[in-house]
Coordinates of C-alpha atoms in Angstrom, one line a residue:
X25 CA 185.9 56.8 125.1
X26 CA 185.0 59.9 127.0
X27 CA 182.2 60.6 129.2
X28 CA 181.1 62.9 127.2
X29 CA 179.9 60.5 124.3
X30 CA 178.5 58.1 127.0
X31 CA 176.0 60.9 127.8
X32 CA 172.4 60.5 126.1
X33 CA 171.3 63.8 123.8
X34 CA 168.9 64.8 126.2
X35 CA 170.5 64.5 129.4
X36 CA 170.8 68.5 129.5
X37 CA 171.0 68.2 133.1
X38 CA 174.1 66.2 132.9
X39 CA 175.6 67.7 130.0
X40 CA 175.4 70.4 132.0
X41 CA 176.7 68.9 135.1
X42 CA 179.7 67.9 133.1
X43 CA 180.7 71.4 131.4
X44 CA 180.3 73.0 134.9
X45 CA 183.0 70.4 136.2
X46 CA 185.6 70.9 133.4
X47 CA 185.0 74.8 133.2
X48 CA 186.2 74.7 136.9
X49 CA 189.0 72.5 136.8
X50 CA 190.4 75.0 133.4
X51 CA 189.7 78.3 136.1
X52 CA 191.4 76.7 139.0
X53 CA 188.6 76.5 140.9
X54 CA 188.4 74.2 143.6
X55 CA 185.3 72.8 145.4
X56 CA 186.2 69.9 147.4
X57 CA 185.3 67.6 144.9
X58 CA 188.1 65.7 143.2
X59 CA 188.1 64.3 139.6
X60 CA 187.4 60.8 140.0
X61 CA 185.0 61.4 142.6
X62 CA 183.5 63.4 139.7
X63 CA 183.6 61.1 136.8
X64 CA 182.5 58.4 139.3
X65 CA 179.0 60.2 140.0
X66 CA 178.5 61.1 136.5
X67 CA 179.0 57.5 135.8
X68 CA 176.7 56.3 137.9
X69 CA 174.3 59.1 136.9
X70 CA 174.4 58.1 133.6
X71 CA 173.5 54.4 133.8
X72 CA 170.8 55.1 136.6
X73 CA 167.3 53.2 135.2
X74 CA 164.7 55.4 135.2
X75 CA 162.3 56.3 137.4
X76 CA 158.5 54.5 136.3
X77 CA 156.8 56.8 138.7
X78 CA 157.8 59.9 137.1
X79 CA 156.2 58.7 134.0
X80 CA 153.0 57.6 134.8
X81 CA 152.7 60.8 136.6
X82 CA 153.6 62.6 132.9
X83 CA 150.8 60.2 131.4
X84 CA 148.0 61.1 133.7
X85 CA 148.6 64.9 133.8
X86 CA 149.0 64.8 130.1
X87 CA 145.5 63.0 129.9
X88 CA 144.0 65.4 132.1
X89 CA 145.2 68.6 130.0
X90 CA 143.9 66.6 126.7
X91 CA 140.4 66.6 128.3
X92 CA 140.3 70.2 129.3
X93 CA 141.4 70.8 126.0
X94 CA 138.2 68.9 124.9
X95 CA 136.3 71.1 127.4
X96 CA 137.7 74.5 126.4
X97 CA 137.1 73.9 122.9
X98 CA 133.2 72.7 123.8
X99 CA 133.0 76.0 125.8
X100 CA 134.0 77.8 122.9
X101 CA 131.9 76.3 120.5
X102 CA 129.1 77.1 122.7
X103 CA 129.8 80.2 123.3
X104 CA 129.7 80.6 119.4
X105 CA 126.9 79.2 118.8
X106 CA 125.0 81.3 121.5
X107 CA 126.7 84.6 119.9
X108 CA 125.2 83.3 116.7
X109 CA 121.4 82.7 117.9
X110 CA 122.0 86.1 119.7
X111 CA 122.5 87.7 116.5
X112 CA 119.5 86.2 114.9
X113 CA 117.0 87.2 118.2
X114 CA 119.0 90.6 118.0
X115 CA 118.2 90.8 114.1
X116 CA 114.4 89.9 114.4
X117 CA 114.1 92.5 117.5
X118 CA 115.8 95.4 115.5
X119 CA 113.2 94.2 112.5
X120 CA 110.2 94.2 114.8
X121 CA 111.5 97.5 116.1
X122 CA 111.4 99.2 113.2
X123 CA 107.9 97.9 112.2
X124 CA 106.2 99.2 115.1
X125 CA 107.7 102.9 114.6
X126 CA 106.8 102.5 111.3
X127 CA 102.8 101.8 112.2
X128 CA 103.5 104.6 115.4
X129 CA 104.3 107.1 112.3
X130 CA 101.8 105.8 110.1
X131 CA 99.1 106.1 112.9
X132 CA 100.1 109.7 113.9
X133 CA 98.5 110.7 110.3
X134 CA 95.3 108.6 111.0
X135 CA 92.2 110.7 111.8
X136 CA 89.8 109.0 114.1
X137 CA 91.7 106.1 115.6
X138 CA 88.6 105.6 118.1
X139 CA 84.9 106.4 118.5
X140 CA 84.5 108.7 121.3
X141 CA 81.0 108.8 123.3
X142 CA 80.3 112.6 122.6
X143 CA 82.1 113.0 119.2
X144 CA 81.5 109.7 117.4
X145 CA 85.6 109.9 116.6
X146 CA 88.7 111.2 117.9
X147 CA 92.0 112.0 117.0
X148 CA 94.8 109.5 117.4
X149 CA 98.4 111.9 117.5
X150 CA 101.3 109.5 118.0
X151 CA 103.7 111.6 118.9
X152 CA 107.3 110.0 119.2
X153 CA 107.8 111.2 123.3
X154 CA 109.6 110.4 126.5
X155 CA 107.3 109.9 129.4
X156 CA 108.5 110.9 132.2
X157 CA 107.0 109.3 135.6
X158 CA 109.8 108.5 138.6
X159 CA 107.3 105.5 139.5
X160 CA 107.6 103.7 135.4
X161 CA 111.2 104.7 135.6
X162 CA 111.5 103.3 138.6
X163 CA 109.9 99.8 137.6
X164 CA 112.1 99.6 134.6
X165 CA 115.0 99.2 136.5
X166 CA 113.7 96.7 138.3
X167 CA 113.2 95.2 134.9
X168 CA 115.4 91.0 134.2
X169 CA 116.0 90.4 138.0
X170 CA 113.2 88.5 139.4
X171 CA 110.9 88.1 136.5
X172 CA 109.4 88.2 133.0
X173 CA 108.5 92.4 132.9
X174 CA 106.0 93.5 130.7
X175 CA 108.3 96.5 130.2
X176 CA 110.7 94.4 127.9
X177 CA 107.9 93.9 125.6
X178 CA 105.8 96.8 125.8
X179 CA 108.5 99.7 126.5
X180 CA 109.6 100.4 123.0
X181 CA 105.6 100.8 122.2
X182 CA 104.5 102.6 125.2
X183 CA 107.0 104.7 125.9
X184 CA 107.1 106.5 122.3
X185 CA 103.1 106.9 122.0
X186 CA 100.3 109.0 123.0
X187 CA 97.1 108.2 122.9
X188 CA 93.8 110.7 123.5
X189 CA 90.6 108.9 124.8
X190 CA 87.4 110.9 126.0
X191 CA 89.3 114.4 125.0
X192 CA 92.3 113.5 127.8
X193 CA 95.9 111.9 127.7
X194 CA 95.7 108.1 128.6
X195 CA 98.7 107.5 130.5
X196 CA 101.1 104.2 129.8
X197 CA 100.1 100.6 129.9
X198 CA 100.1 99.4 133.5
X199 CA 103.2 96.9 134.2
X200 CA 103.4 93.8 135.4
X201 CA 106.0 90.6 136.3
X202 CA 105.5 87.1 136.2
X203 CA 106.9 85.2 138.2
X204 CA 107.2 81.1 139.6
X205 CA 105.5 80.4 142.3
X206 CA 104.5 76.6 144.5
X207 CA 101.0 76.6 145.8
X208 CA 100.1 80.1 145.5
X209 CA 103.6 81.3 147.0
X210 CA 106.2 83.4 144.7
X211 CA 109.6 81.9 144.6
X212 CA 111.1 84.9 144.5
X213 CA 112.7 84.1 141.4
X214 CA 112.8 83.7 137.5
X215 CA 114.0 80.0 135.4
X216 CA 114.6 80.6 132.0
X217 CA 116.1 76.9 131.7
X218 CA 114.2 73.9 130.9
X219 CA 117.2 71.8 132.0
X220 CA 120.3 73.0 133.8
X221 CA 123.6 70.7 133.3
X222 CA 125.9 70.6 136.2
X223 CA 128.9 68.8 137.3
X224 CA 128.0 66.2 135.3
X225 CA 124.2 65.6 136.1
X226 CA 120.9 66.7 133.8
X227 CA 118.4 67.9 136.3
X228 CA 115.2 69.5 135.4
X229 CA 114.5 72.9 136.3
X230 CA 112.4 74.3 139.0
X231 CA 109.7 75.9 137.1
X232 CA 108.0 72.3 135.6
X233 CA 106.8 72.1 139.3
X234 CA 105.8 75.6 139.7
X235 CA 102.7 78.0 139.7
X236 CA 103.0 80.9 137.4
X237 CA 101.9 84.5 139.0
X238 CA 101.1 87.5 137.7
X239 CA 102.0 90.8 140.2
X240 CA 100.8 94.1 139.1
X241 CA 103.8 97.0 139.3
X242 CA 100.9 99.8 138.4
X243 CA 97.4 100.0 139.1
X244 CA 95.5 99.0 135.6
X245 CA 93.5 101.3 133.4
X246 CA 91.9 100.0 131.3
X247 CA 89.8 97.7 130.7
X248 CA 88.0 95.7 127.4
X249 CA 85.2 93.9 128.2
X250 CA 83.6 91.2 125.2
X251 CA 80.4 89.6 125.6
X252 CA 78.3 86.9 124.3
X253 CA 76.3 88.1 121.4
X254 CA 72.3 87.5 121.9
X255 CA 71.6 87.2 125.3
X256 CA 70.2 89.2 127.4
X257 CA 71.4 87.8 130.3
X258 CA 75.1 88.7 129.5
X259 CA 74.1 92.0 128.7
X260 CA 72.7 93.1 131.3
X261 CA 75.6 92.0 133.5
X262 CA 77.4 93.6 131.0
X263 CA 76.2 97.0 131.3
X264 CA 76.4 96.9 135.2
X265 CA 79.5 95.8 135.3
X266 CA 81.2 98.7 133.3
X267 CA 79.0 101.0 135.7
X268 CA 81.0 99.8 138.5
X269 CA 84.2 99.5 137.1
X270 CA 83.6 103.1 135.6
X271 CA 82.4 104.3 138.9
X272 CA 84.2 102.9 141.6
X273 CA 87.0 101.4 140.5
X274 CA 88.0 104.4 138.2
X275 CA 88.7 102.7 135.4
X276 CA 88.5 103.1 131.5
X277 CA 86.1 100.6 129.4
X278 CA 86.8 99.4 126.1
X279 CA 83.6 97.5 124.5
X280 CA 83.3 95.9 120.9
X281 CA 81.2 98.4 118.4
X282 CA 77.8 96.1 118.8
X283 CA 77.8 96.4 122.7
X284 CA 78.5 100.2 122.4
X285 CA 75.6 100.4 120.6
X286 CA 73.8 98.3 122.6
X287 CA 74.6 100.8 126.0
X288 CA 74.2 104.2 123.6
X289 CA 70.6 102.8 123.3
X290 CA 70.0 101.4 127.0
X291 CA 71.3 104.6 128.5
X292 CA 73.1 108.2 127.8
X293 CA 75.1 107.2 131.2
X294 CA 77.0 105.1 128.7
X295 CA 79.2 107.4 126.3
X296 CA 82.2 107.2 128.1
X297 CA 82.4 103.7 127.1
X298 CA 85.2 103.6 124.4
X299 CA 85.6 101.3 121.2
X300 CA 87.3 101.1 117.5
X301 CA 85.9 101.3 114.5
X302 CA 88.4 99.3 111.8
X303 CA 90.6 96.0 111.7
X304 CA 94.0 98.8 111.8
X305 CA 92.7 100.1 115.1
X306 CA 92.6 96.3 116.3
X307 CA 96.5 95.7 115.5
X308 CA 97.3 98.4 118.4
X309 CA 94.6 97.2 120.9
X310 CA 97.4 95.3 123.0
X311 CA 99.0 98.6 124.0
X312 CA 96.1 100.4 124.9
X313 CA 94.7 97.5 127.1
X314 CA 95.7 96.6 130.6
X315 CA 92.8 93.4 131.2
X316 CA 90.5 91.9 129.0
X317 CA 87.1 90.4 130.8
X318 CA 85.0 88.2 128.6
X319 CA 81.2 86.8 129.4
X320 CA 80.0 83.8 128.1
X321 CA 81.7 80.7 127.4
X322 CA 84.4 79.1 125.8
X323 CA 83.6 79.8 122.5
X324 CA 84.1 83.9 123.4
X325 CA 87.6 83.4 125.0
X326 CA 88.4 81.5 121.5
X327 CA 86.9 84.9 119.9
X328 CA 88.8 87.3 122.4
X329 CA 92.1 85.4 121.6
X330 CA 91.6 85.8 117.6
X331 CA 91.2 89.7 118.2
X332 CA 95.0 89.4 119.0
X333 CA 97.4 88.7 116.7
X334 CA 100.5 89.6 118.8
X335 CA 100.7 90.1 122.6
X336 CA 97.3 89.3 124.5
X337 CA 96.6 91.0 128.0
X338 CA 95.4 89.0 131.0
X339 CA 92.0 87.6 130.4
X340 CA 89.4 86.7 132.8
X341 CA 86.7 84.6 132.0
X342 CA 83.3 85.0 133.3
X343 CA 81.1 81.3 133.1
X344 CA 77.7 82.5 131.0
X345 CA 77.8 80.1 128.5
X346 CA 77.3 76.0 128.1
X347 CA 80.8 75.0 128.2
X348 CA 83.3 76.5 131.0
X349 CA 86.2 74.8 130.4
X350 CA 88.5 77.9 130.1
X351 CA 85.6 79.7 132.1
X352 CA 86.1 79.2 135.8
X353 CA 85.0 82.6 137.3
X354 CA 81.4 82.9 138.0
X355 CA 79.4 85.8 137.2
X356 CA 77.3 86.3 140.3
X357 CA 80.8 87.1 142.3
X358 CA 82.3 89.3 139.5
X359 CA 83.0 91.8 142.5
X360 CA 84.7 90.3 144.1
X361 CA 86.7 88.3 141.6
X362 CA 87.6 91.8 139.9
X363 CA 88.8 92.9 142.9
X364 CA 91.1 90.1 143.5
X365 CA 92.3 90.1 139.6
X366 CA 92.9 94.2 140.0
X367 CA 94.6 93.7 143.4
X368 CA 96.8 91.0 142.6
X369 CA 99.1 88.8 142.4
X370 CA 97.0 85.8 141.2
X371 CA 97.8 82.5 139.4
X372 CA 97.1 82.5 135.5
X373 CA 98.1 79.6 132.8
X374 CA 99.7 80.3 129.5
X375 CA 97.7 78.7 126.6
X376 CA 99.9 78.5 124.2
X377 CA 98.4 79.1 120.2
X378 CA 99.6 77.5 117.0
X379 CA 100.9 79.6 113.8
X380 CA 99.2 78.2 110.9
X381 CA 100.5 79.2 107.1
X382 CA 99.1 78.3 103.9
X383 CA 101.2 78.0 101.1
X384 CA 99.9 77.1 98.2
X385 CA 101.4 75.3 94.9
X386 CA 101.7 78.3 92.8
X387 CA 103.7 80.1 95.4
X388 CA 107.6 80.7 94.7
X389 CA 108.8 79.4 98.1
X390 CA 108.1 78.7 101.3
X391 CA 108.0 82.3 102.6
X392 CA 105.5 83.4 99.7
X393 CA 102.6 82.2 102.2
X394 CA 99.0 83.9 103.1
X395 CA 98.7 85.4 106.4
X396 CA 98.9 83.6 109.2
X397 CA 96.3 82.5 111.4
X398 CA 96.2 81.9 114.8
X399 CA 94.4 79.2 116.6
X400 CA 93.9 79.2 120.5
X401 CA 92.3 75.3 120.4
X402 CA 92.6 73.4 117.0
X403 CA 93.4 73.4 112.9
X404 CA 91.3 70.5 111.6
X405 CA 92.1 69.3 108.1
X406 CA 89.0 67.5 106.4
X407 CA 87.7 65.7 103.3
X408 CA 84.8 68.3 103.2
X409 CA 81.8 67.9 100.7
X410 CA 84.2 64.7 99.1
X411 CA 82.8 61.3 98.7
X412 CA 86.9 60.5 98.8
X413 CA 89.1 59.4 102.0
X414 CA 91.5 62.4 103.0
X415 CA 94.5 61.7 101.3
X416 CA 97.6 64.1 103.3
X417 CA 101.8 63.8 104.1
X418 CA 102.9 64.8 107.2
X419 CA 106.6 65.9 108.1
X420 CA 108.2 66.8 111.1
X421 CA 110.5 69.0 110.8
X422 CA 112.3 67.4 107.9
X423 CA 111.5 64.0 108.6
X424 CA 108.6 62.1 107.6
X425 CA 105.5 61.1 109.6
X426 CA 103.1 58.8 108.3
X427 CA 100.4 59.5 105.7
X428 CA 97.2 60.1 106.8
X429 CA 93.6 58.5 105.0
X430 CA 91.1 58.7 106.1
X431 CA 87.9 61.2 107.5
X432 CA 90.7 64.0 107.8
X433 CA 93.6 64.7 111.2
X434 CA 93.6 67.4 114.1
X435 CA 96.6 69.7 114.9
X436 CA 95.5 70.7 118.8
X437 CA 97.2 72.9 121.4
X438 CA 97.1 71.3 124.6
X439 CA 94.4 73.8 125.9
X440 CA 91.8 72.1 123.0
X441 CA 93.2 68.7 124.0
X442 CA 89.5 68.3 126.2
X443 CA 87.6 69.7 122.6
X444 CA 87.7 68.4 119.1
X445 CA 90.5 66.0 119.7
X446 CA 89.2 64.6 122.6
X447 CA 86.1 63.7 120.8
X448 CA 88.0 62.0 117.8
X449 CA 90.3 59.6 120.5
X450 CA 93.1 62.2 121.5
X451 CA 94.2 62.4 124.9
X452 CA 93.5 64.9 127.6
X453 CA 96.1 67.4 128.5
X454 CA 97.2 69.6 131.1
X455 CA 97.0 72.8 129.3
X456 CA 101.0 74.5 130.6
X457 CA 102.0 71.5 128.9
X458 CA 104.1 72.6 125.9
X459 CA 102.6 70.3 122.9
X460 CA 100.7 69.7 120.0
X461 CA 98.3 67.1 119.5
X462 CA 98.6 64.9 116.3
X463 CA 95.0 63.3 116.5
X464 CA 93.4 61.7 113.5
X465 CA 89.8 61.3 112.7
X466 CA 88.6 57.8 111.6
X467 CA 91.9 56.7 110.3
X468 CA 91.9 53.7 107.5
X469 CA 94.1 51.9 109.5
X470 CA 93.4 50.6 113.4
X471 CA 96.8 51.1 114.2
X472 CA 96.9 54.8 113.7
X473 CA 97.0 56.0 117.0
X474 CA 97.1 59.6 118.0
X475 CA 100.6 61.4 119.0
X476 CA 101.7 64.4 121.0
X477 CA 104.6 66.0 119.7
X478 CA 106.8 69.0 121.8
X479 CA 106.4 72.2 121.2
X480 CA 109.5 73.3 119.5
X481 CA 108.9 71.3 116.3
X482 CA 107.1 72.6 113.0
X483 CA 104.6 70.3 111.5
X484 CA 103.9 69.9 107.7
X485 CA 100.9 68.8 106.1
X486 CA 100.7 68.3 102.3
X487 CA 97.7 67.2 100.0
X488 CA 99.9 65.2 97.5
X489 CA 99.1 65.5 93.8
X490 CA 98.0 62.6 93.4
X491 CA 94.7 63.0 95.9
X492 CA 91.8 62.1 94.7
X493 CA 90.2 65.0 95.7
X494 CA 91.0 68.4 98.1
X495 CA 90.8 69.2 101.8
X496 CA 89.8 71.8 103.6
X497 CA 91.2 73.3 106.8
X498 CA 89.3 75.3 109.9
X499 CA 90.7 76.8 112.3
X500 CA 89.2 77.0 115.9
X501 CA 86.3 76.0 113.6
X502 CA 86.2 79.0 111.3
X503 CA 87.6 80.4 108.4
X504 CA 87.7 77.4 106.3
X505 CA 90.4 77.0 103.6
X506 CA 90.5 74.6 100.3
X507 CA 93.8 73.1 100.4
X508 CA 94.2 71.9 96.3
X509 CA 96.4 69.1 95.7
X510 CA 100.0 70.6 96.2
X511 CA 99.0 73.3 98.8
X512 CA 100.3 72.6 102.1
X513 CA 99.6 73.9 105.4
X514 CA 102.6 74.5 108.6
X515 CA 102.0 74.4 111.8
X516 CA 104.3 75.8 115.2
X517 CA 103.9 77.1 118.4
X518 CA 103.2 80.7 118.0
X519 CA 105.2 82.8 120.0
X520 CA 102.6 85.0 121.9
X521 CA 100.7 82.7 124.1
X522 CA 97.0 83.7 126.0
X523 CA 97.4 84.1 129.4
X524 CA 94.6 83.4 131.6
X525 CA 93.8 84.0 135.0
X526 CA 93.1 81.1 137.1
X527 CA 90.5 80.9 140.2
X528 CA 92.3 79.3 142.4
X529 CA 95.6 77.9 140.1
X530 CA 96.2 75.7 136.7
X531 CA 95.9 72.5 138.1
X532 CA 92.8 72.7 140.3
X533 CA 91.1 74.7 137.4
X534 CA 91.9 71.8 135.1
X535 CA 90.6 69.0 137.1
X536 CA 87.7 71.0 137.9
X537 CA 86.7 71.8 134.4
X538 CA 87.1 67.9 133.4
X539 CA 84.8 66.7 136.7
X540 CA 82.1 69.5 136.2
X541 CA 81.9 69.2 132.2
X542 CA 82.8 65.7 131.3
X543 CA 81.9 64.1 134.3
X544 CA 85.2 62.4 133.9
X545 CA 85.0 59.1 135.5
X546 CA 82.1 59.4 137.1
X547 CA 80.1 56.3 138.4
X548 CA 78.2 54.6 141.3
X549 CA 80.4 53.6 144.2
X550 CA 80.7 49.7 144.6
X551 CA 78.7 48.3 147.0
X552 CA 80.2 48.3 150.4
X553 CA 78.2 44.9 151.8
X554 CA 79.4 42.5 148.6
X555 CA 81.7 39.7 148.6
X556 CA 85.3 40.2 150.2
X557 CA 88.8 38.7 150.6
X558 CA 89.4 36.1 153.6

């Protein structure tokens, strides 16, 4: 038998080593190597064991390129599914886009847009232009490095309209960024990540421990100022503090139609003041106003945050009511307080709102709804004028909750976590806490205690069809609904949320609000002189 047979298949190397040999020898080649010496190292090549090493080294380095096979291929599906969602935001941008041109061209043919003090009305022209100011051009570039810019949400607005107030141009929105910042510091720096994921570890991010700041980029402009209706109190504050702002802050005032009235009849000092006059003037009243200043209590920053449907400015609330939970300026400093806000930065909290819909059993699907409604503290679903328990199915998301009987159930933000809710058993809630409160009201059963769901979930609430009778839903304790057997109302976070600027930050403002209005756990210190341990 040769040594050629002897030689395994895929021993290339020795196949190899063996041609090389013969193809020599046939040539005459000699290389000090003689022919048994030859055949003696190929034999002992051949029947060498194998080396265990060498494979356990091929076992471990194939393992390791199976998993970052498995990690390549996650990466990729990630990167898929972010191009996806990207689409989708890119998609609903282009769509919103194209609705606001579409109101900027509708709105250039509107006569009287505003009432003006000397004229009654004035002409709104919404000509499509390019302003052109080094110092807005300048801030735009700054824009997605160190903060949340109001020019990524107000640029595309802005920038393409012109508006005439008291017979002048008014010139752009003043900017602003928001930014994280730790007991009244800026951080310097932007988290857009809830949770970041590295080298193996989940770690929350920076900003649940963080202070949120507002920084002015340009000096505001303008300013709307809503009071509380019948007292005379509030307006006379009212009517000196639009003299100041008007006279030594040089600023524009925005009031509602009533108090116009109210300052035409006080004074003739008055007709610069500025106001609307329909509910299509109201849509555009975020791009035309830099701060909002309301005075009186909680119940007017609930009615300043329903006259936005879409982005609200910064609000500052002035305490003139009977509740001041939302309310922690006071209005003998409003001065000062104005001149801090104007100055900036300061510390503000983002309430967030809830998107209610209606859709009704008649309607085709679920995107044949009525118009939604916005609701800065609750959406209370009761048995109304009905002798009957509340009878109602709630989902989340696409799975099932419980069924509710009894006197009816609360759907609260966290910001009206210390309102209704609170009085029917819900908890109290830090109101930069993302959530909404599932409280009930009188349930049937003991065991129904209330829950607090996170705020990326859509809640679902159907009267079944066989209720014994209807309910009714308010929201923020207004605009009351029927909801018929098969009508069903859904629920989300909405996306604009109301930012409101803090006294001294969120947290104290909170904790203050709870001691001064609820008294919360307030009692008589314990004797100091009673019995003690040994």
């Amino acid at each position: 038998m040769s040594p050629h047979r002897l030689i395994p298949q895929d021993s290339d190397d020795k196949i190899f080593l063996t041609g090389a040999t013969s193809h020599a020898k046939e040539n005459g080649f000699v290389d000090g190597i003689h022919d048994q010496d030859s055949d003696k190292a190929i034999h002992e090549n051949m029947y060498e064991p194998p080396i265990k090493a060498t494979d356990d080294h091929l076992v471990e380095f194939s393992e390791a390129m199976r998993t970052v096979a498995k990690a390549l291929r996650r990466a990729a599906e990630a990167k898929a599914a972010a191009q996806v969602e990207a689409a989708e935001w890119k998609r609903k941008y282009e769509l919103e886009r194209a609705s606001n041109l579409r109101n900027s061209h509708e709105g250039a043919t509107f006569e009287g847009s505003l009432c003006n003090s000397g004229e009654g009305r004035l002409n709104n022209s919404c000509d499509v232009t390019k302003v052109d100011n080094p110092s807005i051009e300048q801030s735009e570039r700054c824009c997605r490095k160190h903060g949340i810019c109001s020019h990524e949400i107000l640029q595309d607005e802005a920038t393409n309209t012109n508006y005439k107030f008291a017979g002048r141009k008014v010139t752009r929105k003043a900017s602003f960024r928001l930014s994280w910042g730790c007991n009244g510091y800026n951080s310097g720096q932007q988290k857009h990540e809830v949770v970041s994921f590295e080298r193996g570890d989940i770690t929350t991010a920076e900003r649940s421990s963080k202070q949120i700041l507002l920084k002015w980029e340009t000096h505001p402009q303008t300013v709307l100022i809503l009071t509380k209706p019948n007292s005379n109190s509030v307006r006379i504050l009212c009517a000196e503090m639009v003299r100041w702002l008007k006279n030594h802050k040089k600023i524009d005032v925005f009031v509602e139609p009533r108090v116009r009235t109210e300052l035409s009849k006080e004074a003739s000092c008055f007709e610069f003041v500025q106001t609307w006059e329909n509910d299509e003037e109201i849509k555009h009243l975020h791009s035309k106003v830099d701060l909002v200043v309301t005075l009186g209590g909680d119940g007017t920053v609930l009615w300043a945050a329903s006259l936005f449907k879409g982005p609200v400015p910064p609000l500052v609330p002035f305490s003139l009511g009977s509740l001041g939970f939302m309310t922690p300026f006071q209005s003998e400093n409003y001065r000062d307080c104005l001149d801090m806000i104007l100055k900036g930065p300061f510390s503000i909290t983002l309430r967030h709102r809830l998107q209610c819909h209606v859709i009704r059993e008649a309607a085709k699907d679920e995107l044949d709804t009525e118009e939604p409604i916005l609701v800065l503290n609750e959406v209370t679903i009761d048995r109304g004028m009905s002798s009957y328990l509340t009878f109602l199915e709630c989902y989340c998301d696409s799975s099932f909750v419980t069924c509710v009987q009894g006197d009816g159930l609360i759907l609260s933000t966290t910001s009206g976590s210390t309102a209704y809710s609170l009085a029917a058993g819900g908890s109290m809630v830090h109101p930069q806490v993302p959530g909404i409160l599932f409280t009930p009201i009188c349930p049937h059963s003991l065991s129904f205690r209330p829950l607090i769901f996170p705020e990326y979930v859509t809640l679902r609430v159907q009267v079944p069809f066989n209720s014994r009778g209807h309910a009714w839903a308010s929201f923020d304790g207004k605009g009351r609904k029927q909801l018929a057997p098969g009508d069903a109302l859904i629920c989300s976070m909405a996306t604009w949320p109301v930012p409101t600027a803090c006294l001294v930050d969120s947290t104290n403002d909170f904790l203050r609000s709870i001691h001064e209005g609820l008294h919360w756990n307030l009692r008589k210190s314990q004797s100091f002189d009673g019995p003690r341990d040994g």
